[in-house]
């Protein structure tokens, strides 16, 4: 018996359709140009890793690991996970490939798909794409500044105007344990006013209570102690330098004492870039990142300070889509159409097509249509001015008929001259 399964994308997953590709391409282009400018080299890490890479790196009691990671046993019995983020995988690669022997910092960037089994809602997908920067092996505050600046520059480059950089410092192994204690004692005395998740976080991950979005917890947290007031000297100095850097760069930031981020690996600086809506309230974050000085050691490497960020490409594209709903971005449209008739011409067309491709001149075709009329109709629909007509006679005598669709004028051109002639016509 065949069961009736409706074949469609899984909840939280989506196709990126051809008409959406230009906006994605625009984001990737901007990421690559900024990465190149700042000397970040491309790395690609596997989609699947040993689940321990993330459990150890991101932290067992974080939502990402506890609730959202796609984990499964392979046929060989290994516990593996689909990557929910890049940082832990890139850190694993830094250690595994001995990158500590290279001049530091090692600056890497990547892009690709991530997987988180989140509750689906606007801007939250179960498969989504990120661009990601990591600078490993440098403890100076200027690196934090550079990572924030690059992330901000990408959004600016893409035409974002209404964005704000939220920054905070969450201290390190020296000052955070003490801050956690005073935070827990503050929330403990108000336990009954907290949501059930925060009652659990009180034990497992008290810092996360600071960014709980539940209204009742928001009320409680307004009076909570702030970590900024409890940083050790080293973290305080580092944070001050990061802010001086941002001032120098004239980046519009907002000190946000509730920003803690959902990963255990962060130390010192954390930041997010958010798009503000009409009411001035912050919406979902577009970019998030921070310093993670303990991660590489935690994963078995040397003590290596590091800092990085990642941007959500779908979220960025969604805002760009809204902005450009009236005028969609111009794709590079071909200005030439190749119409062919008959078997010999069809065969020779493939070679001709390849010559245009290597000359980097875009050309449209409709190899599946047989009649000249329907091919000219297609060129017309696409708004193309120049049609190359390649029929049986042309193929036998090695010439091509060029038709100007605006005037209807036709002209014969030798086959070996056609690429040059067209290059002149469209000024490529
Ligand atoms: P994150 O804040 O989890 O950080 O993700 C970075 C960005 O990815 C977010 O600001 C958001 O735009 C996008 N994003 C996250 N989850 C989703 C989702 N479910 N659907 C769509 N977009 C999403 C990290 O991943 C860290 N690894 C960043 C980092 C790099 N820190 C240091 N280095």
Short mmCIF file of C-alpha atoms and ligand atoms in Angstrom, two decimals:
data_model
loop_
_atom_site.label_atom_id
_atom_site.label_comp_id
_atom_site.label_asym_id
_atom_site.label_seq_id
_atom_site.Cartn_x
_atom_site.Cartn_y
_atom_site.Cartn_z
CA UNK A 1 0.00 0.00 0.00
CA UNK A 2 1.38 3.42 -0.88
CA UNK A 3 1.01 6.01 1.85
CA UNK A 4 0.05 9.52 0.84
CA UNK A 5 2.85 11.78 2.00
CA UNK A 6 2.58 15.35 0.86
CA UNK A 7 5.95 16.15 -0.64
CA UNK A 8 6.91 19.60 0.48
CA UNK A 9 9.73 21.31 2.35
CA UNK A 10 10.04 20.38 6.02
CA UNK A 11 8.80 22.85 8.62
CA UNK A 12 11.26 25.70 8.99
CA UNK A 13 13.12 24.82 5.77
CA UNK A 14 12.78 26.66 2.51
CA UNK A 15 13.83 26.79 -1.12
CA UNK A 16 15.82 29.75 -2.36
CA UNK A 17 14.13 30.27 -5.70
CA UNK A 18 15.83 31.67 -8.83
CA UNK A 19 14.12 35.05 -8.43
CA UNK A 20 15.54 35.36 -4.89
CA UNK A 21 19.10 34.50 -5.90
CA UNK A 22 20.18 38.04 -6.96
CA UNK A 23 19.68 39.35 -3.40
CA UNK A 24 21.59 36.42 -1.90
CA UNK A 25 24.32 36.99 -4.46
CA UNK A 26 24.51 40.64 -3.46
CA UNK A 27 25.07 39.68 0.19
CA UNK A 28 27.77 37.12 -0.67
CA UNK A 29 29.51 39.65 -2.90
CA UNK A 30 29.64 42.23 -0.15
CA UNK A 31 30.87 39.64 2.40
CA UNK A 32 33.63 38.49 0.08
CA UNK A 33 34.83 41.96 -0.77
CA UNK A 34 35.01 42.99 2.91
CA UNK A 35 36.68 39.69 3.88
CA UNK A 36 39.30 40.18 1.14
CA UNK A 37 39.92 43.76 2.13
CA UNK A 38 40.61 42.80 5.74
CA UNK A 39 42.63 39.72 4.77
CA UNK A 40 40.23 37.03 5.96
CA UNK A 41 40.80 33.78 4.08
CA UNK A 42 38.04 31.40 3.10
CA UNK A 43 37.64 28.12 4.98
CA UNK A 44 34.92 25.48 4.55
CA UNK A 45 34.18 23.07 7.38
CA UNK A 46 31.95 19.97 7.18
CA UNK A 47 28.20 20.17 7.70
CA UNK A 48 28.43 17.16 10.01
CA UNK A 49 30.74 17.06 13.04
CA UNK A 50 31.14 14.87 16.08
CA UNK A 51 28.31 16.13 18.35
CA UNK A 52 30.90 16.71 21.08
CA UNK A 53 32.45 19.61 19.11
CA UNK A 54 29.27 21.64 19.66
CA UNK A 55 28.21 20.19 23.01
CA UNK A 56 31.60 21.10 24.48
CA UNK A 57 32.06 24.33 22.55
CA UNK A 58 28.62 25.92 22.66
CA UNK A 59 27.71 24.43 26.06
CA UNK A 60 25.42 21.60 27.15
CA UNK A 61 22.95 23.83 28.96
CA UNK A 62 22.38 26.26 26.11
CA UNK A 63 19.10 26.18 24.14
CA UNK A 64 21.03 25.47 20.97
CA UNK A 65 22.49 22.23 22.29
CA UNK A 66 19.73 21.19 24.64
CA UNK A 67 16.76 21.80 22.37
CA UNK A 68 17.79 22.70 18.86
CA UNK A 69 20.66 20.57 17.63
CA UNK A 70 19.97 17.88 14.99
CA UNK A 71 21.86 14.97 16.50
CA UNK A 72 21.86 11.35 15.36
CA UNK A 73 23.80 8.10 15.52
CA UNK A 74 25.51 6.97 12.33
CA UNK A 75 25.43 3.34 11.19
CA UNK A 76 28.89 3.02 12.71
CA UNK A 77 27.52 4.17 16.08
CA UNK A 78 29.09 7.66 16.17
CA UNK A 79 27.03 10.47 17.65
CA UNK A 80 27.15 13.27 15.09
CA UNK A 81 25.37 16.60 14.67
CA UNK A 82 24.41 18.91 11.82
CA UNK A 83 26.30 22.12 12.54
CA UNK A 84 24.09 24.64 14.38
CA UNK A 85 26.81 27.33 14.03
CA UNK A 86 30.30 27.73 12.55
CA UNK A 87 32.53 28.86 15.41
CA UNK A 88 33.09 25.53 17.16
CA UNK A 89 33.80 23.76 13.84
CA UNK A 90 36.26 26.44 12.74
CA UNK A 91 37.99 26.25 16.15
CA UNK A 92 38.20 22.45 15.77
CA UNK A 93 39.81 22.95 12.37
CA UNK A 94 42.27 25.55 13.73
CA UNK A 95 43.49 22.96 16.26
CA UNK A 96 43.40 19.94 13.95
CA UNK A 97 45.36 21.72 11.20
CA UNK A 98 47.98 23.22 13.50
CA UNK A 99 47.04 26.78 12.58
CA UNK A 100 48.69 27.99 15.80
CA UNK A 101 51.97 27.58 13.87
CA UNK A 102 50.91 30.27 11.40
CA UNK A 103 51.43 33.99 12.02
CA UNK A 104 48.66 35.09 14.40
CA UNK A 105 45.91 36.13 14.23
CA UNK A 106 44.59 33.59 11.76
CA UNK A 107 41.67 35.31 10.08
CA UNK A 108 39.07 33.07 8.49
CA UNK A 109 35.68 33.53 6.91
CA UNK A 110 33.04 31.16 5.64
CA UNK A 111 29.45 30.98 4.45
CA UNK A 112 26.97 28.11 4.37
CA UNK A 113 23.95 26.39 5.85
CA UNK A 114 23.31 25.83 9.54
CA UNK A 115 20.60 23.75 11.21
CA UNK A 116 18.66 24.52 14.38
CA UNK A 117 15.43 22.81 15.37
CA UNK A 118 13.84 26.08 16.53
CA UNK A 119 10.18 26.91 17.00
CA UNK A 120 9.35 28.28 13.54
CA UNK A 121 8.45 31.96 13.49
CA UNK A 122 9.25 35.00 11.38
CA UNK A 123 12.99 35.11 10.69
CA UNK A 124 13.65 31.82 12.48
CA UNK A 125 14.36 28.90 10.21
CA UNK A 126 15.51 25.36 10.84
CA UNK A 127 17.93 25.56 7.93
CA UNK A 128 19.43 28.97 7.26
CA UNK A 129 22.64 30.51 5.94
CA UNK A 130 25.25 32.62 7.67
CA UNK A 131 28.38 34.50 6.77
CA UNK A 132 30.93 34.07 9.50
CA UNK A 133 34.23 35.72 10.47
CA UNK A 134 36.74 34.41 13.01
CA UNK A 135 40.04 36.00 14.07
CA UNK A 136 42.04 33.54 16.18
CA UNK A 137 45.20 34.20 18.18
CA UNK A 138 44.88 37.86 19.14
CA UNK A 139 43.68 39.25 22.43
CA UNK A 140 43.75 42.94 21.60
CA UNK A 141 40.57 45.02 21.70
CA UNK A 142 41.26 46.34 18.21
CA UNK A 143 40.30 42.90 16.84
CA UNK A 144 36.89 43.16 18.56
CA UNK A 145 36.56 46.60 16.99
CA UNK A 146 37.52 45.32 13.56
CA UNK A 147 35.03 42.43 13.70
CA UNK A 148 32.23 44.80 14.72
CA UNK A 149 33.21 47.26 12.02
CA UNK A 150 33.30 44.62 9.27
CA UNK A 151 29.89 43.28 10.30
CA UNK A 152 28.48 46.80 10.33
CA UNK A 153 30.13 47.67 6.99
CA UNK A 154 28.45 44.73 5.25
CA UNK A 155 25.01 45.93 6.33
CA UNK A 156 25.84 49.53 5.37
CA UNK A 157 27.13 48.32 2.03
CA UNK A 158 23.80 46.56 1.50
CA UNK A 159 21.90 49.78 2.11
CA UNK A 160 20.82 49.26 5.75
CA UNK A 161 20.19 52.60 7.44
CA UNK A 162 18.22 51.94 10.57
CA UNK A 163 20.59 49.64 12.42
CA UNK A 164 22.06 49.71 15.88
CA UNK A 165 25.02 47.92 17.42
CA UNK A 166 24.19 46.52 20.86
CA UNK A 167 27.32 45.83 22.94
CA UNK A 168 28.06 44.43 26.34
CA UNK A 169 30.86 42.67 28.19
CA UNK A 170 30.06 39.45 30.02
CA UNK A 171 33.43 39.19 31.78
CA UNK A 172 35.59 36.09 31.99
CA UNK A 173 36.44 33.17 34.28
CA UNK A 174 37.73 35.59 36.88
CA UNK A 175 34.76 37.92 37.35
CA UNK A 176 31.79 36.01 35.95
CA UNK A 177 31.45 33.32 38.66
CA UNK A 178 31.12 36.06 41.29
CA UNK A 179 28.59 37.98 39.18
CA UNK A 180 26.57 34.79 38.64
CA UNK A 181 26.32 34.36 42.39
CA UNK A 182 24.89 37.82 43.00
CA UNK A 183 22.59 37.45 40.00
CA UNK A 184 21.23 34.13 41.28
CA UNK A 185 20.63 35.56 44.73
CA UNK A 186 18.72 38.51 43.17
CA UNK A 187 16.50 36.24 41.04
CA UNK A 188 16.05 33.59 43.75
CA UNK A 189 14.22 36.03 45.96
CA UNK A 190 11.85 36.72 43.00
CA UNK A 191 11.56 33.12 41.80
CA UNK A 192 7.76 33.01 41.76
CA UNK A 193 7.62 35.93 39.31
CA UNK A 194 9.79 34.12 36.73
CA UNK A 195 8.71 32.03 33.72
CA UNK A 196 9.25 28.26 33.97
CA UNK A 197 12.29 28.39 31.62
CA UNK A 198 13.98 30.99 33.84
CA UNK A 199 13.23 29.00 36.97
CA UNK A 200 15.25 26.23 35.35
CA UNK A 201 17.93 28.64 34.08
CA UNK A 202 18.39 29.87 37.63
CA UNK A 203 20.22 26.62 38.28
CA UNK A 204 21.78 25.85 34.94
CA UNK A 205 22.48 29.07 33.07
CA UNK A 206 21.60 32.17 35.14
CA UNK A 207 23.11 34.70 32.69
CA UNK A 208 20.55 33.70 30.07
CA UNK A 209 17.80 35.00 32.35
CA UNK A 210 18.93 38.49 31.43
CA UNK A 211 17.80 38.17 27.84
CA UNK A 212 14.56 36.26 28.46
CA UNK A 213 11.84 37.79 26.27
CA UNK A 214 8.89 36.83 28.57
CA UNK A 215 7.12 39.92 29.83
CA UNK A 216 7.07 38.84 33.48
CA UNK A 217 10.82 38.20 33.45
CA UNK A 218 11.47 41.52 31.72
CA UNK A 219 9.85 43.28 34.67
CA UNK A 220 12.01 41.41 37.17
CA UNK A 221 15.25 41.95 35.31
CA UNK A 222 14.99 45.76 35.25
CA UNK A 223 16.25 45.84 38.84
CA UNK A 224 18.86 43.10 38.37
CA UNK A 225 22.55 43.77 39.02
CA UNK A 226 24.56 44.60 35.87
CA UNK A 227 27.75 42.79 34.98
CA UNK A 228 29.42 45.99 33.78
CA UNK A 229 29.57 47.06 37.43
CA UNK A 230 31.27 43.80 38.41
CA UNK A 231 33.96 43.29 35.75
CA UNK A 232 37.48 42.46 36.90
CA UNK A 233 40.20 44.97 36.07
CA UNK A 234 41.36 43.13 32.97
CA UNK A 235 37.85 42.79 31.47
CA UNK A 236 37.01 46.37 32.39
CA UNK A 237 40.11 47.67 30.62
CA UNK A 238 39.43 45.54 27.56
CA UNK A 239 35.82 46.72 27.30
CA UNK A 240 36.85 50.36 27.68
CA UNK A 241 39.31 49.95 24.82
CA UNK A 242 36.68 48.31 22.60
CA UNK A 243 34.32 51.24 23.19
CA UNK A 244 37.11 53.73 22.47
CA UNK A 245 37.69 51.90 19.22
CA UNK A 246 34.02 52.13 18.30
CA UNK A 247 34.02 55.84 19.18
CA UNK A 248 37.04 56.39 17.00
CA UNK A 249 35.31 54.61 14.13
CA UNK A 250 32.17 56.66 14.79
CA UNK A 251 30.04 53.54 14.92
CA UNK A 252 26.60 54.07 16.49
CA UNK A 253 26.50 51.64 19.43
CA UNK A 254 24.24 51.18 22.38
CA UNK A 255 25.45 49.74 25.70
CA UNK A 256 23.03 46.92 26.46
CA UNK A 257 23.50 45.37 29.92
CA UNK A 258 21.00 42.60 29.11
CA UNK A 259 22.85 41.28 26.08
CA UNK A 260 24.38 37.91 27.03
CA UNK A 261 24.01 35.73 23.88
CA UNK A 262 23.15 32.04 23.78
CA UNK A 263 26.59 30.41 23.78
CA UNK A 264 28.75 29.44 26.75
CA UNK A 265 32.00 30.13 24.92
CA UNK A 266 31.79 33.91 25.04
CA UNK A 267 34.11 35.97 27.23
CA UNK A 268 34.35 39.76 27.49
CA UNK A 269 32.83 41.49 24.44
CA UNK A 270 29.48 40.38 23.03
CA UNK A 271 27.52 42.28 20.40
CA UNK A 272 24.55 42.11 18.08
CA UNK A 273 23.49 44.32 15.19
CA UNK A 274 19.73 44.78 14.99
CA UNK A 275 17.39 46.47 12.55
CA UNK A 276 15.17 48.94 14.38
CA UNK A 277 11.51 49.07 13.40
CA UNK A 278 9.29 52.17 13.08
CA UNK A 279 8.61 52.31 16.81
CA UNK A 280 12.34 52.37 17.44
CA UNK A 281 12.17 48.98 19.13
CA UNK A 282 14.74 46.43 18.19
CA UNK A 283 13.76 43.52 16.05
CA UNK A 284 15.54 40.21 15.44
CA UNK A 285 19.30 40.44 15.30
CA UNK A 286 20.93 40.42 11.89
CA UNK A 287 24.50 39.81 13.11
CA UNK A 288 25.80 38.44 16.41
CA UNK A 289 29.24 37.79 17.77
CA UNK A 290 31.86 38.35 20.39
CA UNK A 291 35.11 37.24 21.96
CA UNK A 292 35.68 33.62 22.96
CA UNK A 293 39.07 33.40 24.62
CA UNK A 294 38.49 29.98 26.22
CA UNK A 295 36.98 27.95 23.37
CA UNK A 296 40.09 26.70 21.58
CA UNK A 297 41.63 25.45 24.83
CA UNK A 298 38.31 23.86 25.82
CA UNK A 299 38.32 21.90 22.55
CA UNK A 300 41.83 20.59 23.23
CA UNK A 301 44.02 23.31 21.70
CA UNK A 302 46.41 25.83 23.20
CA UNK A 303 45.27 28.85 25.14
CA UNK A 304 44.21 31.04 22.19
CA UNK A 305 42.18 34.23 22.43
CA UNK A 306 39.72 34.77 19.58
CA UNK A 307 36.84 36.88 18.39
CA UNK A 308 34.25 36.56 15.62
CA UNK A 309 30.78 37.23 14.30
CA UNK A 310 28.09 35.78 12.07
CA UNK A 311 25.25 37.29 10.08
CA UNK A 312 21.96 35.61 9.15
CA UNK A 313 21.67 35.83 5.37
CA UNK A 314 17.91 35.04 5.16
CA UNK A 315 17.15 37.70 7.76
CA UNK A 316 19.25 40.24 5.89
CA UNK A 317 17.65 39.30 2.56
CA UNK A 318 14.15 39.50 4.08
CA UNK A 319 14.74 43.13 5.09
CA UNK A 320 16.22 43.89 1.66
CA UNK A 321 13.17 42.26 0.01
CA UNK A 322 10.80 44.45 2.00
CA UNK A 323 12.79 47.51 1.06
CA UNK A 324 12.97 46.64 -2.61
CA UNK A 325 9.46 45.25 -3.05
CA UNK A 326 8.70 47.98 -5.56
CA UNK A 327 11.86 47.79 -7.62
CA UNK A 328 13.59 44.44 -7.63
CA UNK A 329 17.35 44.45 -8.21
CA UNK A 330 18.56 44.30 -11.77
CA UNK A 331 19.95 40.95 -12.78
CA UNK A 332 22.66 40.97 -15.39
CA UNK A 333 20.34 40.38 -18.35
CA UNK A 334 21.68 39.02 -21.61
CA UNK A 335 21.48 41.41 -24.55
CA UNK A 336 21.92 38.70 -27.17
CA UNK A 337 19.72 35.73 -28.08
CA UNK A 338 20.90 32.76 -30.11
CA UNK A 339 18.19 31.26 -32.32
CA UNK A 340 19.08 28.06 -34.14
CA UNK A 341 17.37 25.92 -36.76
CA UNK A 342 18.14 22.37 -37.83
CA UNK A 343 20.41 19.62 -36.55
CA UNK A 344 23.74 20.91 -37.87
CA UNK A 345 23.15 24.42 -36.56
CA UNK A 346 22.05 23.02 -33.22
CA UNK A 347 25.27 21.06 -32.92
CA UNK A 348 27.47 23.99 -33.94
CA UNK A 349 25.48 26.31 -31.62
CA UNK A 350 26.86 24.56 -28.59
CA UNK A 351 30.40 25.47 -29.61
CA UNK A 352 29.38 29.02 -30.42
CA UNK A 353 27.71 29.29 -27.05
CA UNK A 354 30.91 28.18 -25.37
CA UNK A 355 32.89 30.86 -27.24
CA UNK A 356 30.55 33.57 -25.92
CA UNK A 357 30.80 32.11 -22.41
CA UNK A 358 34.59 32.23 -22.42
CA UNK A 359 34.43 35.82 -23.72
CA UNK A 360 32.16 36.51 -20.70
CA UNK A 361 29.33 37.77 -22.91
CA UNK A 362 25.97 36.57 -21.56
CA UNK A 363 23.70 35.07 -24.21
CA UNK A 364 20.19 33.66 -23.95
CA UNK A 365 18.90 30.71 -25.98
CA UNK A 366 15.99 28.38 -26.25
CA UNK A 367 17.50 25.17 -27.56
CA UNK A 368 14.27 23.33 -26.83
CA UNK A 369 12.19 25.44 -29.23
CA UNK A 370 12.33 24.45 -32.88
CA UNK A 371 10.58 27.12 -34.92
CA UNK A 372 12.28 30.43 -35.64
CA UNK A 373 9.01 32.21 -34.93
CA UNK A 374 8.77 30.89 -31.38
CA UNK A 375 12.44 31.66 -30.71
CA UNK A 376 12.07 35.24 -31.95
CA UNK A 377 8.93 35.51 -29.81
CA UNK A 378 10.91 34.40 -26.79
CA UNK A 379 13.70 36.96 -27.50
CA UNK A 380 11.04 39.63 -27.84
CA UNK A 381 9.46 38.69 -24.51
CA UNK A 382 12.86 38.95 -22.84
CA UNK A 383 13.35 42.45 -24.28
CA UNK A 384 16.49 41.43 -26.18
CA UNK A 385 17.73 43.67 -29.00
CA UNK A 386 20.20 41.40 -30.83
CA UNK A 387 19.25 37.97 -32.18
CA UNK A 388 21.79 35.71 -33.84
CA UNK A 389 20.04 33.48 -36.33
CA UNK A 390 21.91 30.28 -37.03
CA UNK A 391 20.14 28.06 -39.57
CA UNK A 392 21.06 25.21 -41.91
CA UNK A 393 22.50 27.52 -44.59
CA UNK A 394 24.47 29.58 -42.07
CA UNK A 395 25.87 26.44 -40.45
CA UNK A 396 27.01 25.04 -43.80
CA UNK A 397 28.61 28.29 -44.96
CA UNK A 398 30.02 29.41 -41.58
CA UNK A 399 28.26 32.70 -41.18
CA UNK A 400 25.51 33.98 -38.91
CA UNK A 401 22.58 36.34 -39.49
CA UNK A 402 22.38 39.15 -36.96
CA UNK A 403 18.92 40.66 -36.52
CA UNK A 404 18.31 43.99 -34.81
CA UNK A 405 14.93 43.45 -33.13
CA UNK A 406 14.25 47.19 -32.83
CA UNK A 407 14.66 48.03 -36.53
CA UNK A 408 14.20 44.58 -38.07
CA UNK A 409 17.45 45.09 -40.07
CA UNK A 410 19.45 41.90 -40.74
CA UNK A 411 23.14 41.51 -41.57
CA UNK A 412 25.39 38.53 -42.31
CA UNK A 413 28.61 38.13 -40.29
CA UNK A 414 31.39 35.52 -40.63
CA UNK A 415 31.23 32.99 -37.82
CA UNK A 416 34.81 33.61 -36.65
CA UNK A 417 34.12 37.36 -36.36
CA UNK A 418 30.86 37.17 -34.47
CA UNK A 419 32.16 37.26 -30.88
CA UNK A 420 34.27 40.37 -31.57
CA UNK A 421 31.46 42.06 -33.45
CA UNK A 422 29.01 41.47 -30.61
CA UNK A 423 31.51 42.59 -28.00
CA UNK A 424 31.72 45.93 -29.83
CA UNK A 425 27.95 46.19 -30.13
CA UNK A 426 27.25 45.67 -26.45
CA UNK A 427 30.50 47.39 -25.36
CA UNK A 428 31.78 44.60 -23.12
P1 LIG B 1 24.02 33.61 16.42
O1 LIG B 1 23.61 34.88 17.08
O2 LIG B 1 23.40 32.36 16.92
O3 LIG B 1 25.60 33.55 16.52
O4 LIG B 1 23.74 33.70 14.89
C1 LIG B 1 24.20 34.77 14.11
C2 LIG B 1 23.08 35.26 13.21
O5 LIG B 1 22.51 34.16 12.49
C3 LIG B 1 21.89 35.87 13.96
O6 LIG B 1 22.13 37.23 14.25
C4 LIG B 1 20.79 35.70 12.94
O7 LIG B 1 20.82 36.73 11.98
C5 LIG B 1 21.14 34.40 12.26
N1 LIG B 1 20.32 33.29 12.79
C6 LIG B 1 20.49 32.62 13.95
N2 LIG B 1 19.54 31.67 14.10
C7 LIG B 1 18.74 31.76 13.00
C8 LIG B 1 17.58 31.05 12.55
N3 LIG B 1 17.06 30.05 13.24
N4 LIG B 1 17.02 31.42 11.37
C9 LIG B 1 17.56 32.42 10.64
N5 LIG B 1 18.65 33.12 11.00
C10 LIG B 1 19.24 32.79 12.17
C11 LIG B 1 26.37 32.52 16.07
O8 LIG B 1 25.97 31.64 15.35
C12 LIG B 1 27.82 32.62 16.50
N6 LIG B 1 28.51 31.40 16.03
C13 LIG B 1 28.45 33.88 15.95
C14 LIG B 1 29.90 34.01 16.26
C15 LIG B 1 30.94 33.82 15.38
N7 LIG B 1 30.43 34.31 17.41
C16 LIG B 1 31.76 34.32 17.33
N8 LIG B 1 32.05 33.99 16.09
#
